[in-house]
């Protein structure tokens, strides 16, 4: 008989946000090119083993609860044949372009596309309500392990993994102390979208991508300043973005979003589910402060916020007494996401190559994403929502960031 479990604050917020947006803004896509002989039946069995181990993946979702099912056979790996890689990309598109019906289907989909003998494309889509980027890595690791075990004639580990809904239940009964966040965000108000003319209906809600054009010199500078200032490279990049979007005359100030993982124990590190929060990092500094001073000020502000990271963002909004207003961002227009990388898939006897799936729908007004390229250099992308920024405004942001990064690094 199905059982119900409570949802976390973040899960409830995502379901409500997606329902209002009426588009699949929380679909997390993965696509791999596979070279070698893939046993489709074994791969489907491996998926079922991986999915059934984690309650967040094997549940259905309603507005306020998760409904756990003991029917893991519901998950099916679909399989189609195409004539070319281009056709394969089209055959996978509905995995992430079609919204999940979470009350009726599991929050994970997968499809294997045969292109030629020994050539395949594998698409996977997980709804954010059931996981995060860390969870995708866990899922792929367990998928590879189960596939390898089955190929050897063994039986994969079917022991249930840590239950995300235990975390959600603890969160639900926690009595939150709003005092620190209330004081920290005093007088902060919703920020209106900079775009003055609304986009056409067909462009509304979409993402525009703008490369930040970072090179080896930027990478060396960020690493050197981080080393000398005794902070992480992520803090240097966060400070550069914050400086670029700050305002004020004698004193500069920003509130910038920072996603943080809530995985401080071994059990939580093995849990599939959206174990993350977004912190509004408020920082102020005197105009004219050198780069190292800007970095140290941001490091302190980040550390202060991290000490209070357990309070869900919805509770932080209540603490700040801020309500969502159409055409505005409640606390911050900009979020900085650092060290993003595509999870890897390892299947025995098969070479798996990750392919980027372009995102179509915006969750946030502006997201600054940074990671490490294959040659070890930093790479970065600004992703903006068409409802908040047009192309001209986004290009101005990129130019401001490059100027701010140069200013921060000039202190070396």
Short mmCIF file of C-alpha atoms in Angstrom, two decimals:
data_model
loop_
_atom_site.label_atom_id
_atom_site.label_comp_id
_atom_site.label_asym_id
_atom_site.label_seq_id
_atom_site.Cartn_x
_atom_site.Cartn_y
_atom_site.Cartn_z
CA UNK A 1 0.00 0.00 0.00
CA UNK A 2 1.42 3.43 -0.89
CA UNK A 3 2.75 5.56 1.95
CA UNK A 4 3.11 9.34 2.07
CA UNK A 5 6.13 11.31 3.27
CA UNK A 6 6.59 15.03 3.87
CA UNK A 7 8.37 17.24 1.35
CA UNK A 8 11.17 19.64 2.17
CA UNK A 9 10.66 23.38 1.90
CA UNK A 10 12.71 23.43 -1.29
CA UNK A 11 10.64 20.65 -2.87
CA UNK A 12 7.37 22.43 -2.12
CA UNK A 13 8.79 25.68 -3.51
CA UNK A 14 9.94 23.99 -6.72
CA UNK A 15 6.58 22.34 -7.34
CA UNK A 16 4.74 25.63 -6.78
CA UNK A 17 7.19 27.63 -8.91
CA UNK A 18 6.99 25.18 -11.82
CA UNK A 19 3.19 25.08 -11.68
CA UNK A 20 3.08 28.89 -11.95
CA UNK A 21 5.66 28.94 -14.76
CA UNK A 22 3.79 26.23 -16.68
CA UNK A 23 7.01 24.95 -18.25
CA UNK A 24 9.62 22.30 -17.28
CA UNK A 25 12.08 24.65 -15.54
CA UNK A 26 13.34 22.00 -13.11
CA UNK A 27 14.22 19.19 -15.54
CA UNK A 28 17.89 18.19 -15.21
CA UNK A 29 19.12 16.64 -18.50
CA UNK A 30 22.11 14.38 -19.17
CA UNK A 31 23.19 13.03 -22.54
CA UNK A 32 26.00 10.59 -23.32
CA UNK A 33 27.37 9.16 -26.52
CA UNK A 34 28.16 5.46 -26.02
CA UNK A 35 30.64 3.51 -28.12
CA UNK A 36 30.70 -0.27 -27.64
CA UNK A 37 28.16 -3.04 -27.30
CA UNK A 38 25.36 -2.05 -24.93
CA UNK A 39 23.09 -4.75 -23.51
CA UNK A 40 19.79 -2.86 -23.47
CA UNK A 41 18.02 -5.35 -21.18
CA UNK A 42 20.85 -5.31 -18.64
CA UNK A 43 21.02 -1.51 -18.76
CA UNK A 44 17.29 -1.33 -18.03
CA UNK A 45 17.71 -3.71 -15.07
CA UNK A 46 20.62 -1.60 -13.79
CA UNK A 47 18.45 1.52 -13.92
CA UNK A 48 15.73 -0.21 -11.93
CA UNK A 49 18.20 -1.29 -9.25
CA UNK A 50 19.57 2.25 -8.98
CA UNK A 51 16.15 3.90 -8.90
CA UNK A 52 14.53 1.57 -6.40
CA UNK A 53 17.35 2.09 -3.86
CA UNK A 54 16.45 5.74 -3.35
CA UNK A 55 13.05 6.86 -2.06
CA UNK A 56 13.33 10.28 -3.73
CA UNK A 57 13.64 8.60 -7.17
CA UNK A 58 11.01 5.92 -6.61
CA UNK A 59 8.28 8.27 -5.36
CA UNK A 60 5.45 10.18 -6.95
CA UNK A 61 4.94 13.80 -5.92
CA UNK A 62 1.85 15.74 -4.99
CA UNK A 63 1.61 19.36 -3.89
CA UNK A 64 2.51 18.68 -0.25
CA UNK A 65 3.62 15.04 -0.02
CA UNK A 66 5.64 12.34 -1.68
CA UNK A 67 3.85 9.05 -2.39
CA UNK A 68 6.18 6.07 -2.14
CA UNK A 69 5.54 3.12 -4.42
CA UNK A 70 6.79 -0.43 -4.08
CA UNK A 71 6.40 -1.02 -7.82
CA UNK A 72 9.91 -0.38 -9.19
CA UNK A 73 8.97 -2.03 -12.50
CA UNK A 74 7.23 1.27 -13.33
CA UNK A 75 10.59 2.56 -14.49
CA UNK A 76 11.30 1.55 -18.06
CA UNK A 77 14.29 2.37 -20.25
CA UNK A 78 12.85 3.23 -23.66
CA UNK A 79 14.78 2.38 -26.84
CA UNK A 80 14.56 3.80 -30.36
CA UNK A 81 16.68 3.57 -33.51
CA UNK A 82 17.84 6.58 -35.53
CA UNK A 83 19.95 7.10 -38.63
CA UNK A 84 22.30 9.84 -37.38
CA UNK A 85 23.52 11.64 -34.24
CA UNK A 86 21.39 14.63 -35.25
CA UNK A 87 18.31 12.43 -35.34
CA UNK A 88 19.34 10.97 -31.97
CA UNK A 89 19.40 14.44 -30.40
CA UNK A 90 15.88 15.05 -31.68
CA UNK A 91 14.72 11.63 -30.42
CA UNK A 92 15.90 12.52 -26.92
CA UNK A 93 14.44 16.01 -26.82
CA UNK A 94 11.10 15.17 -25.23
CA UNK A 95 12.89 13.63 -22.22
CA UNK A 96 13.69 17.14 -20.98
CA UNK A 97 11.33 19.34 -23.00
CA UNK A 98 8.12 17.69 -21.80
CA UNK A 99 7.03 18.43 -18.20
CA UNK A 100 6.91 15.53 -15.75
CA UNK A 101 3.51 14.45 -14.49
CA UNK A 102 4.95 13.78 -11.06
CA UNK A 103 1.69 12.51 -9.62
CA UNK A 104 1.61 9.72 -12.21
CA UNK A 105 5.24 9.07 -13.25
CA UNK A 106 8.55 8.66 -11.51
CA UNK A 107 10.83 11.74 -11.47
CA UNK A 108 13.45 10.07 -13.70
CA UNK A 109 13.36 9.16 -17.40
CA UNK A 110 15.89 7.48 -19.66
CA UNK A 111 16.09 6.53 -23.33
CA UNK A 112 18.69 4.61 -25.34
CA UNK A 113 19.01 5.56 -29.00
CA UNK A 114 20.81 3.23 -31.43
CA UNK A 115 22.55 5.12 -34.22
CA UNK A 116 24.73 2.38 -35.76
CA UNK A 117 26.23 -0.94 -34.63
CA UNK A 118 28.20 -0.12 -31.48
CA UNK A 119 27.06 3.53 -31.47
CA UNK A 120 24.37 4.81 -29.09
CA UNK A 121 23.13 7.91 -27.35
CA UNK A 122 21.76 7.70 -23.81
CA UNK A 123 19.50 10.43 -22.47
CA UNK A 124 18.61 10.76 -18.81
CA UNK A 125 16.39 13.36 -17.18
CA UNK A 126 15.81 13.74 -13.44
CA UNK A 127 13.40 16.25 -11.97
CA UNK A 128 15.08 18.61 -9.52
CA UNK A 129 12.45 17.75 -6.90
CA UNK A 130 14.13 14.33 -6.61
CA UNK A 131 17.80 15.31 -6.75
CA UNK A 132 20.59 17.78 -7.37
CA UNK A 133 23.89 17.64 -9.24
CA UNK A 134 25.43 15.55 -6.45
CA UNK A 135 22.50 13.14 -6.76
CA UNK A 136 23.09 12.78 -10.50
CA UNK A 137 26.65 11.66 -9.76
CA UNK A 138 25.39 9.13 -7.20
CA UNK A 139 22.81 7.81 -9.68
CA UNK A 140 25.35 7.38 -12.48
CA UNK A 141 27.87 5.71 -10.16
CA UNK A 142 25.26 3.21 -8.99
CA UNK A 143 24.00 2.68 -12.53
CA UNK A 144 27.53 1.82 -13.71
CA UNK A 145 28.16 -0.46 -10.73
CA UNK A 146 24.86 -2.32 -11.19
CA UNK A 147 25.44 -2.73 -14.93
CA UNK A 148 28.93 -4.14 -14.34
CA UNK A 149 27.64 -6.57 -11.71
CA UNK A 150 24.81 -7.79 -13.93
CA UNK A 151 27.19 -8.26 -16.87
CA UNK A 152 29.29 -10.55 -14.66
CA UNK A 153 26.20 -12.58 -13.77
CA UNK A 154 25.96 -11.17 -10.25
CA UNK A 155 23.20 -9.46 -8.30
CA UNK A 156 23.60 -5.73 -7.60
CA UNK A 157 23.24 -4.34 -4.11
CA UNK A 158 19.53 -3.77 -3.55
CA UNK A 159 19.92 -2.35 -0.04
CA UNK A 160 18.00 0.88 0.29
CA UNK A 161 20.06 4.05 0.37
CA UNK A 162 19.64 6.81 2.97
CA UNK A 163 16.12 8.21 2.89
CA UNK A 164 15.91 11.86 1.80
CA UNK A 165 12.44 12.15 3.32
CA UNK A 166 13.92 11.64 6.79
CA UNK A 167 15.73 14.92 6.20
CA UNK A 168 12.51 16.54 4.98
CA UNK A 169 10.65 15.31 8.08
CA UNK A 170 13.31 16.74 10.41
CA UNK A 171 13.19 20.05 8.56
CA UNK A 172 9.41 20.21 8.84
CA UNK A 173 9.41 19.97 12.66
CA UNK A 174 12.35 22.34 13.17
CA UNK A 175 11.60 25.60 14.93
CA UNK A 176 13.65 28.19 13.06
CA UNK A 177 15.24 31.21 14.75
CA UNK A 178 14.76 34.07 12.27
CA UNK A 179 16.70 36.68 14.25
CA UNK A 180 20.09 36.47 12.50
CA UNK A 181 18.68 36.57 8.97
CA UNK A 182 16.17 39.27 9.90
CA UNK A 183 18.98 41.54 11.07
CA UNK A 184 21.29 40.59 8.20
CA UNK A 185 18.69 41.45 5.56
CA UNK A 186 17.18 44.48 7.25
CA UNK A 187 15.95 47.05 4.69
CA UNK A 188 16.58 44.74 1.71
CA UNK A 189 13.73 45.03 -0.78
CA UNK A 190 12.69 43.12 -3.92
CA UNK A 191 14.84 44.02 -6.90
CA UNK A 192 12.98 44.90 -10.12
CA UNK A 193 14.02 43.23 -13.36
CA UNK A 194 16.29 45.60 -15.35
CA UNK A 195 14.58 44.87 -18.67
CA UNK A 196 12.18 47.68 -19.53
CA UNK A 197 10.37 46.12 -22.50
CA UNK A 198 8.87 42.67 -21.98
CA UNK A 199 9.95 39.97 -24.46
CA UNK A 200 7.62 38.51 -27.03
CA UNK A 201 5.45 35.69 -25.75
CA UNK A 202 7.47 33.01 -27.56
CA UNK A 203 10.69 34.29 -25.97
CA UNK A 204 9.33 34.71 -22.45
CA UNK A 205 10.94 32.49 -19.82
CA UNK A 206 13.86 31.44 -21.99
CA UNK A 207 17.59 31.47 -21.28
CA UNK A 208 20.26 33.46 -23.09
CA UNK A 209 23.88 32.26 -22.68
CA UNK A 210 26.89 34.59 -22.77
CA UNK A 211 30.47 33.24 -22.44
CA UNK A 212 32.71 35.14 -20.02
CA UNK A 213 35.83 34.44 -22.10
CA UNK A 214 38.23 33.49 -19.33
CA UNK A 215 41.75 32.48 -20.33
CA UNK A 216 44.96 31.08 -18.82
CA UNK A 217 46.00 34.49 -17.48
CA UNK A 218 42.70 34.86 -15.61
CA UNK A 219 43.10 31.35 -14.22
CA UNK A 220 46.62 32.03 -12.96
CA UNK A 221 45.53 35.32 -11.42
CA UNK A 222 42.51 33.84 -9.63
CA UNK A 223 44.57 30.96 -8.25
CA UNK A 224 47.40 33.23 -7.12
CA UNK A 225 45.10 35.72 -5.38
CA UNK A 226 43.20 32.88 -3.73
CA UNK A 227 46.46 31.40 -2.47
CA UNK A 228 47.83 34.70 -1.17
CA UNK A 229 44.53 35.78 0.39
CA UNK A 230 44.01 32.28 1.85
CA UNK A 231 40.58 31.83 0.32
CA UNK A 232 39.20 29.53 -2.37
CA UNK A 233 39.20 30.45 -6.07
CA UNK A 234 35.41 30.32 -5.77
CA UNK A 235 35.50 33.23 -3.32
CA UNK A 236 37.59 35.32 -5.70
CA UNK A 237 35.12 34.71 -8.54
CA UNK A 238 32.14 35.39 -6.28
CA UNK A 239 33.71 38.69 -5.21
CA UNK A 240 34.35 39.69 -8.84
CA UNK A 241 30.70 39.03 -9.80
CA UNK A 242 29.44 40.84 -6.70
CA UNK A 243 31.64 43.85 -7.48
CA UNK A 244 30.38 43.88 -11.07
CA UNK A 245 26.70 44.06 -10.05
CA UNK A 246 27.11 46.29 -6.98
CA UNK A 247 25.80 49.82 -6.63
CA UNK A 248 26.42 52.80 -4.35
CA UNK A 249 28.68 55.84 -4.27
CA UNK A 250 30.97 55.87 -1.22
CA UNK A 251 29.86 52.38 -0.16
CA UNK A 252 29.20 49.48 -2.54
CA UNK A 253 26.59 46.87 -1.57
CA UNK A 254 25.13 43.71 -3.05
CA UNK A 255 22.95 40.75 -2.21
CA UNK A 256 24.03 37.80 -4.36
CA UNK A 257 22.72 34.24 -4.19
CA UNK A 258 25.05 31.36 -3.32
CA UNK A 259 23.93 27.71 -3.61
CA UNK A 260 25.26 25.50 -0.81
CA UNK A 261 25.12 21.76 -0.22
CA UNK A 262 23.53 20.37 2.94
CA UNK A 263 25.68 17.25 3.04
CA UNK A 264 27.73 17.53 6.22
CA UNK A 265 27.54 13.84 7.18
CA UNK A 266 28.49 10.61 5.45
CA UNK A 267 24.84 9.55 5.28
CA UNK A 268 23.81 12.82 3.63
CA UNK A 269 26.63 12.49 1.11
CA UNK A 270 25.12 9.14 0.09
CA UNK A 271 21.56 10.50 -0.11
CA UNK A 272 19.80 11.13 -3.41
CA UNK A 273 17.61 14.21 -3.10
CA UNK A 274 17.75 18.01 -3.36
CA UNK A 275 20.02 18.55 -0.37
CA UNK A 276 20.91 22.14 -1.07
CA UNK A 277 19.92 25.64 -0.13
CA UNK A 278 20.43 29.10 -1.63
CA UNK A 279 21.85 31.78 0.66
CA UNK A 280 21.45 35.53 0.05
CA UNK A 281 24.98 36.83 0.76
CA UNK A 282 24.82 40.51 1.66
CA UNK A 283 28.12 42.35 1.39
CA UNK A 284 29.18 45.99 1.64
CA UNK A 285 32.59 47.64 1.22
CA UNK A 286 34.04 51.09 0.71
CA UNK A 287 34.47 52.32 -2.84
CA UNK A 288 38.12 52.26 -3.81
CA UNK A 289 39.09 49.28 -1.63
CA UNK A 290 41.81 47.19 -3.28
CA UNK A 291 41.05 43.77 -4.74
CA UNK A 292 42.38 41.83 -1.79
CA UNK A 293 40.16 43.84 0.56
CA UNK A 294 37.09 43.14 -1.60
CA UNK A 295 37.90 39.42 -1.56
CA UNK A 296 38.40 39.33 2.23
CA UNK A 297 35.13 41.21 2.81
CA UNK A 298 33.25 38.71 0.68
CA UNK A 299 34.97 35.75 2.34
CA UNK A 300 33.75 37.03 5.72
CA UNK A 301 30.20 37.60 4.42
CA UNK A 302 30.10 34.12 2.89
CA UNK A 303 31.38 32.57 6.11
CA UNK A 304 28.74 34.37 8.17
CA UNK A 305 25.95 33.19 5.86
CA UNK A 306 27.31 29.62 5.80
CA UNK A 307 27.05 29.50 9.58
CA UNK A 308 23.27 29.85 9.12
CA UNK A 309 22.87 27.75 5.99
CA UNK A 310 20.38 25.24 7.39
CA UNK A 311 17.43 27.63 7.33
CA UNK A 312 15.50 27.08 4.05
CA UNK A 313 15.33 30.02 1.66
CA UNK A 314 11.55 30.28 2.12
CA UNK A 315 12.14 30.77 5.85
CA UNK A 316 14.86 33.34 5.11
CA UNK A 317 12.32 35.27 3.00
CA UNK A 318 9.93 35.24 5.95
CA UNK A 319 12.67 36.42 8.26
CA UNK A 320 13.37 39.33 5.91
CA UNK A 321 9.62 39.99 5.62
CA UNK A 322 9.85 39.96 1.84
CA UNK A 323 7.04 38.87 -0.42
CA UNK A 324 7.32 37.84 -4.04
CA UNK A 325 6.20 40.56 -6.44
CA UNK A 326 5.77 39.91 -10.19
CA UNK A 327 8.61 41.43 -12.22
CA UNK A 328 11.04 41.43 -9.30
CA UNK A 329 13.51 39.11 -7.59
CA UNK A 330 12.66 38.74 -3.87
CA UNK A 331 16.23 39.03 -2.58
CA UNK A 332 18.75 38.85 -5.41
CA UNK A 333 18.88 39.11 -9.18
CA UNK A 334 22.20 37.30 -9.44
CA UNK A 335 23.33 33.86 -8.31
CA UNK A 336 26.89 32.52 -8.55
CA UNK A 337 27.31 28.77 -9.08
CA UNK A 338 30.91 27.56 -9.02
CA UNK A 339 32.67 24.26 -9.78
CA UNK A 340 29.85 22.95 -11.94
CA UNK A 341 30.78 19.80 -13.82
CA UNK A 342 28.97 17.14 -15.80
CA UNK A 343 28.70 13.81 -13.91
CA UNK A 344 30.54 10.90 -15.52
CA UNK A 345 29.12 7.57 -16.61
CA UNK A 346 31.31 4.46 -16.49
CA UNK A 347 30.07 1.27 -18.13
CA UNK A 348 32.41 -1.71 -18.64
CA UNK A 349 33.66 -2.08 -22.21
CA UNK A 350 31.92 1.13 -23.28
CA UNK A 351 33.29 4.61 -23.86
CA UNK A 352 30.83 7.23 -22.60
CA UNK A 353 31.20 10.82 -23.79
CA UNK A 354 29.15 13.56 -22.15
CA UNK A 355 27.29 15.98 -24.44
CA UNK A 356 25.98 19.33 -23.30
CA UNK A 357 22.21 19.71 -23.41
CA UNK A 358 21.35 23.40 -23.91
CA UNK A 359 18.93 24.63 -21.26
CA UNK A 360 15.81 26.37 -22.56
CA UNK A 361 13.90 27.59 -19.53
CA UNK A 362 15.12 29.99 -16.85
CA UNK A 363 14.81 29.37 -13.12
CA UNK A 364 16.57 32.60 -12.08
CA UNK A 365 17.02 36.12 -13.48
CA UNK A 366 20.82 35.74 -13.82
CA UNK A 367 23.07 32.78 -13.05
CA UNK A 368 26.88 33.06 -13.26
CA UNK A 369 28.33 29.56 -13.72
CA UNK A 370 32.02 28.74 -13.39
CA UNK A 371 33.89 25.47 -13.81
CA UNK A 372 37.17 24.00 -14.98
CA UNK A 373 37.83 23.21 -18.62
CA UNK A 374 39.64 20.04 -19.67
CA UNK A 375 42.96 21.91 -19.95
CA UNK A 376 42.65 23.21 -16.38
CA UNK A 377 41.61 26.77 -17.20
CA UNK A 378 38.59 28.46 -15.73
CA UNK A 379 35.52 28.76 -17.91
CA UNK A 380 32.41 30.74 -17.21
CA UNK A 381 28.97 31.48 -18.61
CA UNK A 382 26.35 34.07 -17.75
CA UNK A 383 22.83 32.69 -18.20
CA UNK A 384 20.07 35.27 -18.07
CA UNK A 385 16.30 35.01 -18.19
CA UNK A 386 14.76 36.85 -21.12
CA UNK A 387 12.09 38.24 -18.79
CA UNK A 388 14.76 40.01 -16.71
CA UNK A 389 17.54 40.95 -19.18
CA UNK A 390 17.81 41.59 -22.88
CA UNK A 391 20.93 40.92 -24.96
CA UNK A 392 22.29 44.45 -24.57
CA UNK A 393 21.97 44.39 -20.78
CA UNK A 394 23.58 40.95 -20.60
CA UNK A 395 26.56 42.07 -22.70
CA UNK A 396 26.97 45.04 -20.36
CA UNK A 397 27.05 42.64 -17.40
CA UNK A 398 29.76 40.56 -19.08
CA UNK A 399 31.84 43.70 -19.70
CA UNK A 400 31.34 44.84 -16.09
CA UNK A 401 32.43 41.44 -14.81
CA UNK A 402 35.59 41.44 -16.88
CA UNK A 403 36.43 44.93 -15.60
CA UNK A 404 35.74 43.91 -12.01
CA UNK A 405 37.84 40.75 -12.33
CA UNK A 406 40.72 42.81 -13.72
CA UNK A 407 40.34 45.28 -10.83
CA UNK A 408 40.32 42.50 -8.22
CA UNK A 409 43.35 40.79 -9.77
CA UNK A 410 45.28 44.08 -10.11
CA UNK A 411 46.08 43.82 -6.39
CA UNK A 412 48.60 41.04 -7.09
#
